Rosetta silent file (secondary structure, phi, psi, omega in degrees, C-alpha in Angstrom):
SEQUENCE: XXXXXXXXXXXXXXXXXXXXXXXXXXXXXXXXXXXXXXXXXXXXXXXXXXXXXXXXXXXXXXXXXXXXXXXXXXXXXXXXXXXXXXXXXXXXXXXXXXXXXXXXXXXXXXXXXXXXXXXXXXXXXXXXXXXXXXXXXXXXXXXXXXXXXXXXXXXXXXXXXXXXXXXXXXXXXXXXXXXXXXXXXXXXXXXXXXXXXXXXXXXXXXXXXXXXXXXXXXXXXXXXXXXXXXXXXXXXXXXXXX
SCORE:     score description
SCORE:     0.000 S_00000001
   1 L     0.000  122.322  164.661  110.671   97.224   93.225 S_00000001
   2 E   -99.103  157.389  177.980  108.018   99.361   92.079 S_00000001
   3 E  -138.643  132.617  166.125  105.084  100.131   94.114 S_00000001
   4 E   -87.953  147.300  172.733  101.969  102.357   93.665 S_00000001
   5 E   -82.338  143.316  179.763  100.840  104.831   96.142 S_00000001
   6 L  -161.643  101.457  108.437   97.015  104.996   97.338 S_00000001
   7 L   -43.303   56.400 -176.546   96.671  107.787   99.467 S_00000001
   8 L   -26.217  168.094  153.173   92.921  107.704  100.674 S_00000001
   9 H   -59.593  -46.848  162.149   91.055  111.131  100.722 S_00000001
  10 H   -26.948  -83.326  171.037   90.853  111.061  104.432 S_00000001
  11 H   -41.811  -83.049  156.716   94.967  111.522  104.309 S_00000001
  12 H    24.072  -89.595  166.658   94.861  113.809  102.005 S_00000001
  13 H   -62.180  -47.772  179.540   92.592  116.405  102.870 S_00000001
  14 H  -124.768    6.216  155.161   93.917  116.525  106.773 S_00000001
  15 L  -153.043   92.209 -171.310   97.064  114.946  106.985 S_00000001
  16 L   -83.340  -26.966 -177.364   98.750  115.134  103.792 S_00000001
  17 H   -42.644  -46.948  178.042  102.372  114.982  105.917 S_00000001
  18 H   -58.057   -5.504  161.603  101.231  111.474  106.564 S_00000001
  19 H   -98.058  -26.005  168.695  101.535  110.993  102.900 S_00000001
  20 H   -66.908  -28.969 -140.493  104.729  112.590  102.339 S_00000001
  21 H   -86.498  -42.434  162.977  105.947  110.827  105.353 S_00000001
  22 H   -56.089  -79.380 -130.769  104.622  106.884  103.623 S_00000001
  23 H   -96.926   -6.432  158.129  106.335  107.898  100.466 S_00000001
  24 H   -47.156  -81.658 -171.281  109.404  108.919  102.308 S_00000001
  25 H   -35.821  -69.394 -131.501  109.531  105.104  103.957 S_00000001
  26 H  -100.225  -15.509  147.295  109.102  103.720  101.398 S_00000001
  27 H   -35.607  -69.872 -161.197  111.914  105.636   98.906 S_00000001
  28 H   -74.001  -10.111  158.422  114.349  104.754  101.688 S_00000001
  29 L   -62.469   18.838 -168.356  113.274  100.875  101.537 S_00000001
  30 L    60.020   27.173 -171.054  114.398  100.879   97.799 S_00000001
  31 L   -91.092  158.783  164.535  110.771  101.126   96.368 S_00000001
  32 E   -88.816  122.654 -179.966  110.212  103.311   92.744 S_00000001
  33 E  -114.107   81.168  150.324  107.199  104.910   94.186 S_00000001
  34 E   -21.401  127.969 -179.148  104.323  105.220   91.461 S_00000001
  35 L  -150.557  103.713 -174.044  101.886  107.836   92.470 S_00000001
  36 L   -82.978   43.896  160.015   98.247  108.489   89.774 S_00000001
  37 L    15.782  -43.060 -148.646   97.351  111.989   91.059 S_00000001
  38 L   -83.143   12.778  160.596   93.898  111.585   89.268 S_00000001
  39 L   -45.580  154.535  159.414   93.320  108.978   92.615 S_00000001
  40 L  -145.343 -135.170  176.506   90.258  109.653   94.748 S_00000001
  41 L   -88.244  156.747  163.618   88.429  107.592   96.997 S_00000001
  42 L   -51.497  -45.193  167.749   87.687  103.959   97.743 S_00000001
  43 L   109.629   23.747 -176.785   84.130  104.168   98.275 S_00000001
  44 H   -79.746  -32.389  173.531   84.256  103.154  102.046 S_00000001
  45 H   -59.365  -36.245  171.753   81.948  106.202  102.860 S_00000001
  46 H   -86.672  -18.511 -147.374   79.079  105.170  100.668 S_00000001
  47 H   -99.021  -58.826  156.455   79.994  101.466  100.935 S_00000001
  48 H   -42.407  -55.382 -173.382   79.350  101.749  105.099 S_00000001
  49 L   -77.746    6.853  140.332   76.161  104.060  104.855 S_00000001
  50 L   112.497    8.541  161.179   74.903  101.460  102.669 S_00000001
  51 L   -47.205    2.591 -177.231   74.832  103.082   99.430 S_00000001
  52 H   -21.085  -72.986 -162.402   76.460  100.163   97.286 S_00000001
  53 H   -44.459  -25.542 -154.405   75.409  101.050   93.681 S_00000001
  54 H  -109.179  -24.423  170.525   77.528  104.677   94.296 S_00000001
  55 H   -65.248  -42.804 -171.763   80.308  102.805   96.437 S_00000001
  56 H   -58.653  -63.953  169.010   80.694  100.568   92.963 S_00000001
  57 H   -37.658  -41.966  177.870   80.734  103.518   90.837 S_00000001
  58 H   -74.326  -31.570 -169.437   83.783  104.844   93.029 S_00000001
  59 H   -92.180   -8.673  135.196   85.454  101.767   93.492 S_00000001
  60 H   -71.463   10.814  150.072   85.572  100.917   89.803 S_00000001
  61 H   -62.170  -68.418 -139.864   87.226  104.507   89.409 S_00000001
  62 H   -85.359  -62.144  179.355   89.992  103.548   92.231 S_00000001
  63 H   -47.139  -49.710 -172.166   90.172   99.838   89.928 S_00000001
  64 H   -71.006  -26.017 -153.625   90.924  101.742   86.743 S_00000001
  65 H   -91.865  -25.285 -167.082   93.298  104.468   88.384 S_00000001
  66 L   -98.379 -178.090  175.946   95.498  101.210   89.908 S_00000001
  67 L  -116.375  167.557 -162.437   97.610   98.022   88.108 S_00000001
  68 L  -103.594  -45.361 -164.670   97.252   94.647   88.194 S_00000001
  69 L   -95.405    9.944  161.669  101.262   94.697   88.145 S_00000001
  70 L  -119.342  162.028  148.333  102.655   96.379   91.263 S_00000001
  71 L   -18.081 -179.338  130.676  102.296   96.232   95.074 S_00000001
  72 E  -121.608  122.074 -165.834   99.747   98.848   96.038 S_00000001
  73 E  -113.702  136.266 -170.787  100.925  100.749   99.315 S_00000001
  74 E  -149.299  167.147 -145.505   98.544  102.783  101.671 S_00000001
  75 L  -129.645   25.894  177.414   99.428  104.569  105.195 S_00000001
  76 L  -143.692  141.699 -148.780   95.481  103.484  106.014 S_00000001
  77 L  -140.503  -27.944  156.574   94.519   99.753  107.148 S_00000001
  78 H   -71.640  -32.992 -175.721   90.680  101.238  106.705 S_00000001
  79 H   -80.369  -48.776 -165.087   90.832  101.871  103.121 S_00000001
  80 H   -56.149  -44.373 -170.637   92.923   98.971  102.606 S_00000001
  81 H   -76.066  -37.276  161.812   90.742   96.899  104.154 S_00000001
  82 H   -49.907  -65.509 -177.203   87.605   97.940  102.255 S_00000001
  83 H   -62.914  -19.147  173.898   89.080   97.100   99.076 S_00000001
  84 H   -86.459  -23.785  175.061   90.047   93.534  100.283 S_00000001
  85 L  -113.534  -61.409 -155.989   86.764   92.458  101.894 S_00000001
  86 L   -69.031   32.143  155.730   84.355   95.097  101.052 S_00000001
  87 L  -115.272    9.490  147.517   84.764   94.631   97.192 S_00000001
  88 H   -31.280  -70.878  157.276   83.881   91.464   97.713 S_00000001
  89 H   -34.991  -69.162 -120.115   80.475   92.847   97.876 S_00000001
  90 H  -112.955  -42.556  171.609   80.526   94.914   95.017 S_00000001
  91 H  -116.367   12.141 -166.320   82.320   93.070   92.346 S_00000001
  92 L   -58.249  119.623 -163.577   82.260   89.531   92.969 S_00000001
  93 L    83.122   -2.916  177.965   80.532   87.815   89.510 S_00000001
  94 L  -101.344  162.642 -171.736   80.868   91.346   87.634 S_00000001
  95 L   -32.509  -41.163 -162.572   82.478   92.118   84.881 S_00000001
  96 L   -87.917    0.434 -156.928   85.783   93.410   86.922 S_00000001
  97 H   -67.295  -62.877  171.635   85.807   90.267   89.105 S_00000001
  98 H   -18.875  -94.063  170.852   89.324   89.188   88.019 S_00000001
  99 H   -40.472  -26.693  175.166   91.024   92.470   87.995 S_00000001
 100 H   -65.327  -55.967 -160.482   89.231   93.194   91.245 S_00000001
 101 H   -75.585    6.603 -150.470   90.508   89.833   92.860 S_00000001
 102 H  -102.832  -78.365  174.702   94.415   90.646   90.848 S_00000001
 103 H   -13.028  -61.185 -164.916   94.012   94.288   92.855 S_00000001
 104 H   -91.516    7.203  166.392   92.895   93.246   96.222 S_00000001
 105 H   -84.563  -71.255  130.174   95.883   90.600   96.351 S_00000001
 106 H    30.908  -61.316 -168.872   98.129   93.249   95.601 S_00000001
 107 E  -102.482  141.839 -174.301   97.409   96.224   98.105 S_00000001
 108 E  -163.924  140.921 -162.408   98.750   96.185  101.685 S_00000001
 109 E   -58.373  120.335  143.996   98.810   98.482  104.589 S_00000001
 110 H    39.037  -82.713  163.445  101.843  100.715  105.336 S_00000001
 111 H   -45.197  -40.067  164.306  103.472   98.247  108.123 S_00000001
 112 H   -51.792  -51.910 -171.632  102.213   95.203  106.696 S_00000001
 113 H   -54.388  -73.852 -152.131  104.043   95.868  103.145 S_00000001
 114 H   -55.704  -19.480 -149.705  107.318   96.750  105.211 S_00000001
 115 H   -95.159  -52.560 -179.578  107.484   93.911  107.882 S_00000001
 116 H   -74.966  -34.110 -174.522  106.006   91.376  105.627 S_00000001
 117 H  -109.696  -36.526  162.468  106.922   92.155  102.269 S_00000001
 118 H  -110.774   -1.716 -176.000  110.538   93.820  102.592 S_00000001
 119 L    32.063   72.231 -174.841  111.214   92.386  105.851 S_00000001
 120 L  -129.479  134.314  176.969  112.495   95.890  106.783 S_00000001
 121 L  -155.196    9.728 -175.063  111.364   97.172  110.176 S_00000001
 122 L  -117.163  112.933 -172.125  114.656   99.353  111.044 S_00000001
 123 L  -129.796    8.275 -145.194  114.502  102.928  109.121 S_00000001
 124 L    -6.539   77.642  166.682  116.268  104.963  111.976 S_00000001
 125 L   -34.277  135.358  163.689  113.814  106.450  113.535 S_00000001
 126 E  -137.232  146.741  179.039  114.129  108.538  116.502 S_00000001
 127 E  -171.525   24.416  151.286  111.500  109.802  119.046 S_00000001
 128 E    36.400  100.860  170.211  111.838  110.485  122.726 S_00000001
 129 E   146.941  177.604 -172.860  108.891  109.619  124.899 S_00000001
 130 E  -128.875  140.365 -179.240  106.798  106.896  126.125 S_00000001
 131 E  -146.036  156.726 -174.552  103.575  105.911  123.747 S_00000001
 132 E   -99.575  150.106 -177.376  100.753  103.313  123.422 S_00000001
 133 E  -103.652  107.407  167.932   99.772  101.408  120.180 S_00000001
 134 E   -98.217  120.179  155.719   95.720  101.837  119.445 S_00000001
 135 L   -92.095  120.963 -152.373   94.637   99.215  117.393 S_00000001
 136 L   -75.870  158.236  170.320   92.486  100.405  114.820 S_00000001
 137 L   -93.985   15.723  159.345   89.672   98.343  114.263 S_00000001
 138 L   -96.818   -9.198 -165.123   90.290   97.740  110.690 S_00000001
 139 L   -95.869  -61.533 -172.374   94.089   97.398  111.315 S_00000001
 140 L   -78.882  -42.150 -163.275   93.300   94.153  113.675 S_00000001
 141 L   -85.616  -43.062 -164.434   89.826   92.676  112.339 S_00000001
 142 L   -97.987  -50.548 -162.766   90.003   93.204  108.695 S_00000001
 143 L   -92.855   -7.883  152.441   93.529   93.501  107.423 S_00000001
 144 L    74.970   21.088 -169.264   94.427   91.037  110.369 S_00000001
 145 L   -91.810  126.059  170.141   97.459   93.263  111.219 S_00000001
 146 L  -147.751  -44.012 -166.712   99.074   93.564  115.183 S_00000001
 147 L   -99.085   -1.587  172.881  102.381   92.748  115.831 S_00000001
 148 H   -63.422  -56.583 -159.304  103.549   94.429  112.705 S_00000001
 149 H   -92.860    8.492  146.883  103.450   98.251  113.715 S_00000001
 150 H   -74.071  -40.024  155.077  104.678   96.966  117.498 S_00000001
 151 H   -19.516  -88.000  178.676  107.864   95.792  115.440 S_00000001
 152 H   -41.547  -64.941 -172.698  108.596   98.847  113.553 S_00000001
 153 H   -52.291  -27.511  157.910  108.011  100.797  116.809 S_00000001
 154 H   -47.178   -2.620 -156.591  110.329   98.652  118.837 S_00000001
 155 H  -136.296    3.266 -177.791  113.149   99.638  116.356 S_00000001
 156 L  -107.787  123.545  164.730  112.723  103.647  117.385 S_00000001
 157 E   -74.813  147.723 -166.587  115.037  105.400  118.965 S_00000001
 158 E   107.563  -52.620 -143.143  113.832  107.041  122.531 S_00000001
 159 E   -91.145  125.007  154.250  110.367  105.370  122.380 S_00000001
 160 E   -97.817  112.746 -162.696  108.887  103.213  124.807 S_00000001
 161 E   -95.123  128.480  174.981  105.688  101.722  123.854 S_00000001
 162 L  -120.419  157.723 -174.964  103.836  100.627  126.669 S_00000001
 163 L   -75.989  152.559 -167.724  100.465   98.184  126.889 S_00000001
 164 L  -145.590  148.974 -177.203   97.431  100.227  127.928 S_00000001
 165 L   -73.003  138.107  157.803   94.227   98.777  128.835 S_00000001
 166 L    91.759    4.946 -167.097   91.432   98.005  126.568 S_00000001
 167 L   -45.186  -20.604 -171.140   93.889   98.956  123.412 S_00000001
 168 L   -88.245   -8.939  167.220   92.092   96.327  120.794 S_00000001
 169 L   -50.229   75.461 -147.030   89.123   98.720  121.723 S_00000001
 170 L   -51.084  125.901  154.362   87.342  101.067  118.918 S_00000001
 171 L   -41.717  -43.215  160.864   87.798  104.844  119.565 S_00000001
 172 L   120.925  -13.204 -175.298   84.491  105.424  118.813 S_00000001
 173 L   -63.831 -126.744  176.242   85.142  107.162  115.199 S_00000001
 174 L   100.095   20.499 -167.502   83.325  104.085  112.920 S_00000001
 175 L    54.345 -157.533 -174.330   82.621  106.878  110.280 S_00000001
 176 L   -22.240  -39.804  169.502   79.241  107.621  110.324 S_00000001
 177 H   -30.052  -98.805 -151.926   78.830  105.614  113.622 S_00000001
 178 H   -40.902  -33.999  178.600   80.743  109.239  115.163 S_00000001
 179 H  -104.908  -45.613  164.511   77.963  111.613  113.769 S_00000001
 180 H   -54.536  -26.235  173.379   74.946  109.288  114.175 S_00000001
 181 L  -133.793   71.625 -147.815   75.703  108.438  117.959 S_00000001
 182 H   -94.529  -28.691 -161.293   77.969  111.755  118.850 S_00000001
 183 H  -104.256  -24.857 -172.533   77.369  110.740  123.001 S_00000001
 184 H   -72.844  -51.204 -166.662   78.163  107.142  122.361 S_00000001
 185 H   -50.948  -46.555  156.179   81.039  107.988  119.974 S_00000001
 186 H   -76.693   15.406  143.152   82.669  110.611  122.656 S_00000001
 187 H   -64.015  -41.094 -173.579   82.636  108.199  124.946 S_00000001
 188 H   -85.644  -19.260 -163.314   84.830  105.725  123.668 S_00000001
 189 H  -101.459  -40.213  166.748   87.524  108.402  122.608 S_00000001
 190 H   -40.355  -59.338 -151.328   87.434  109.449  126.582 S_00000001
 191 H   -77.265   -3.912 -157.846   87.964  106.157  127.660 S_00000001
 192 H   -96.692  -22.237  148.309   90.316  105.152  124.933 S_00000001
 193 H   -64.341  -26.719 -171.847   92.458  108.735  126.069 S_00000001
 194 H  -104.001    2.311  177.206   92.125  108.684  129.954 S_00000001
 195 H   -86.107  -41.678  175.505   93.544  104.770  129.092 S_00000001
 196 H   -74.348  -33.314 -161.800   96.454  106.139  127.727 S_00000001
 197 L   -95.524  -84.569  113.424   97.446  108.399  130.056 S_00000001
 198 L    90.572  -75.569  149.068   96.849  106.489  132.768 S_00000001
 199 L   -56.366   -7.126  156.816   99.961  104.966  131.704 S_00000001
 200 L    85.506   14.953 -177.954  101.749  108.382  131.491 S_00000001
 201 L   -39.899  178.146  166.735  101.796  107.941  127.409 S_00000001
 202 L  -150.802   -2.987  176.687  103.278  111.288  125.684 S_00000001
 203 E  -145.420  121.001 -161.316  101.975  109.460  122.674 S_00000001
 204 E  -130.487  118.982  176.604   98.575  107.526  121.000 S_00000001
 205 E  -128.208  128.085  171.005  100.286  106.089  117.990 S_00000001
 206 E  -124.115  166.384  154.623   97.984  104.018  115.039 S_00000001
 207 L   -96.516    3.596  156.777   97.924  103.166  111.452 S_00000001
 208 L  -122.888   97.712 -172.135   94.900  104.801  110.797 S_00000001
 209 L   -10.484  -49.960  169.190   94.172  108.929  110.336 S_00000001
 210 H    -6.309  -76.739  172.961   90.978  108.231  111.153 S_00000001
 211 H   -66.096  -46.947  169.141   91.274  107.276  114.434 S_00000001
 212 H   -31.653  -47.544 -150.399   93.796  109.763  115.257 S_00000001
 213 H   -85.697  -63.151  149.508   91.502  112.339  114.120 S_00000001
 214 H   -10.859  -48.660 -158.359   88.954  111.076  116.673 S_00000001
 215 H  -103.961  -28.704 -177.082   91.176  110.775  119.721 S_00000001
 216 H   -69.383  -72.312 -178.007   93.034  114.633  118.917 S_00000001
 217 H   -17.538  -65.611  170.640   89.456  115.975  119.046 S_00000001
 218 H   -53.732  -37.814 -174.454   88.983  114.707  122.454 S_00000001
 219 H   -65.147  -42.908 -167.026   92.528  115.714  123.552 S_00000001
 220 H   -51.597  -50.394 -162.863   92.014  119.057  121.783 S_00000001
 221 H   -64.798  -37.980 -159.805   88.878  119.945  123.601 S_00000001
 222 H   -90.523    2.969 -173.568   90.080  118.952  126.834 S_00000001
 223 L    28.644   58.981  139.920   93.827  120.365  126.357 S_00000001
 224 L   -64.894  158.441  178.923   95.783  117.348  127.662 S_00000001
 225 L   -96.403   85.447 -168.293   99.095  116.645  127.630 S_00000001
 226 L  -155.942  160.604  152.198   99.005  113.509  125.056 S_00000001
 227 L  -147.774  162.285 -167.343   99.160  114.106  120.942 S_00000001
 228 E   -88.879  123.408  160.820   97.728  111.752  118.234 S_00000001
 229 E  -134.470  148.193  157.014  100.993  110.238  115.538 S_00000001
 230 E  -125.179  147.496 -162.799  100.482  108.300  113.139 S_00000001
 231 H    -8.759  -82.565  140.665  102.836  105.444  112.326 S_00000001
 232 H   -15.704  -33.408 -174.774  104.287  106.489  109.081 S_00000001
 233 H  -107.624  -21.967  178.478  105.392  110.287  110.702 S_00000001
 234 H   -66.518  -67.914 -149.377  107.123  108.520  113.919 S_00000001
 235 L   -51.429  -15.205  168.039  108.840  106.128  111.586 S_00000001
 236 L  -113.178  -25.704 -162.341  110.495  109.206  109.911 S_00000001
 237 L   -73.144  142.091 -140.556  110.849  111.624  112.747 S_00000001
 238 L    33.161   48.911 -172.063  114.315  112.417  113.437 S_00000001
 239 L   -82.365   24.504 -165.021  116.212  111.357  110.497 S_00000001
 240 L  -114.369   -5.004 -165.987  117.696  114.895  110.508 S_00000001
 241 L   -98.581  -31.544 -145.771  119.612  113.220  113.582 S_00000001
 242 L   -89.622    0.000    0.000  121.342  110.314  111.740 S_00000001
C-alpha cells in the first residue's frame, strides 16, 4: 500500500523525531511511504485567527502538493482535522470542490489509519512506566478519534496507562487562544499536569505536538517529574530490544 506523508509545520520545526518516528510505523506496517518535501502548512493558523482568504491560498498549496490516489497519513489529529471540516469552509462550491472532497476522504490521523485502516495495533513497542492518555481536542471532537490510541497503547510493553481526571479536557494550547489569554491558557496546562500526576503518571502521552508542547512548558518551568510523548515515539521506543 502506498501512502503519503503530511507532516504539519508544527512537527517539523520542533519535533521532527515525531516524524521520523510516523514514517518508521508506518514502513514496518508494510506501507511505501510517499513523502513531497515541497509540503508546508495546512492553513489552520490563518484559518482559526480568521483570516480565510490566506488560509485558502495555503490550503490550495497543501491540495496541489497531495493525490487524489493514496491514503494521506499525519502524526497530528489537528491538522488532520482542519482539512476534513475546516475546508469545508474554504472550498465547498469552488473550483477545487471535488478534489478537495477526494482529499479530505483520504487523510487520516496516525492511530486512526493503523487501527482502522490496517487493523494493526501491535508494533512491539516497549516502554516502562505508568502514563495517562490526554485527549486532544481535535483528536476527540473533530476527527472523532478515542479508543484508537488507548489500543495501540495497551499493546506496549511496560506501560500502564491509567484514567486521570478531567482527561477529555483542553490543555489550554487552542493556538492563538494560548497567546491571547496566557493566564487562562496556563491554567488549564496546571490542572491538566497536577491531574496527571496525581495519578503518579511518569508519562502525558497524545496524538497531537501541539498539546505536548503546551503541557512540557508547564512541566519545564516547574521541573516536575512527568515528560510530554507523543504517540508515534512510544509506539517505536524500544525496538532496539526485540
Amino acid at each position: 500500500m502506498k501512502v503519503e506523508l503530511f507532516i504539519p509545520c508544527f512537527v517539523d520545526q520542533v519535533y521532527p523525531e515525531t516524524a521520523f518516528s510516523t514514517l518508521k510505523l508506518l514502513q514496518k506496517a508494510g506501507c511505501e511511504v510517499i513523502y513531497n518535501p515541497k509540503q508546508t502548512c495546512c492553513g489552520q493558523p490563518a484559518y482559526n485567527a480568521g483570516f480565510w482568504d490566506e488560509a485558502k491560498k495555503v490550503g490550495l498549496k497543501f491540495l496541489d502538493d497531495f493525490s487524489e490516489d493514496h491514503y494521506i497519513v499525519s502524526p497530528s489529529a489537528s491538522c488532520t482535522g482542519m482539512i476534513k471540516n475546516g475546508y469545508d469552509d474554504l472550498f465547498t462550491n469552488t473550483t477545487v470542490h471535488n478534489r478537495c472532497r477526494n482529499i479530505q476522504s483520504n487523510i487520516y490521523e496516525l492511530s486512526d489509519f493503523l487501527v482502522n485502516v490496517l487493523k494493526k495495533d501491535y508494533f512491539g513497542a516497549e516502554l516502562v512506566g505508568t502514563a495517562v492518555y490526554h485527549d486532544s481536542c481535535a483528536a476527540l471532537r473533530e476527527c472523532k478519534i478515542k479508543d484508537e490510541p488507548r489500543q495501540l497503547l495497551a499493546q506496549v510493553g511496560g506501560l500502564e496507562v491509567v484514567p486521570m481526571r478531567d482527561q477529555e479536557t483542553c490543555c489550554g494550547f487552542g493556538g492563538t487562544f494560548a497567546v491571547k489569554f496566557e493566564g487562562i491558557s496556563a491554567a488549564m496546562a496546571e490542572q491538566k499536569v497536577q491531574n496527571a500526576m496525581a495519578v503518579k503518571a511518569d508519562y502525558i502521552i497524545s496524538t497531537d505536538s501541539s498539546c505536548l508542547l503546551q503541557i512540557q512548558a508547564y512541566i519545564d518551568k516547574h521541573q516536575l517529574p512527568v515528560k510530554t510523548k507523543h504517540i508515534a515515539d512510544v509506539l517505536t521506543s524500544g525496538w532496539a530490544n526485540i
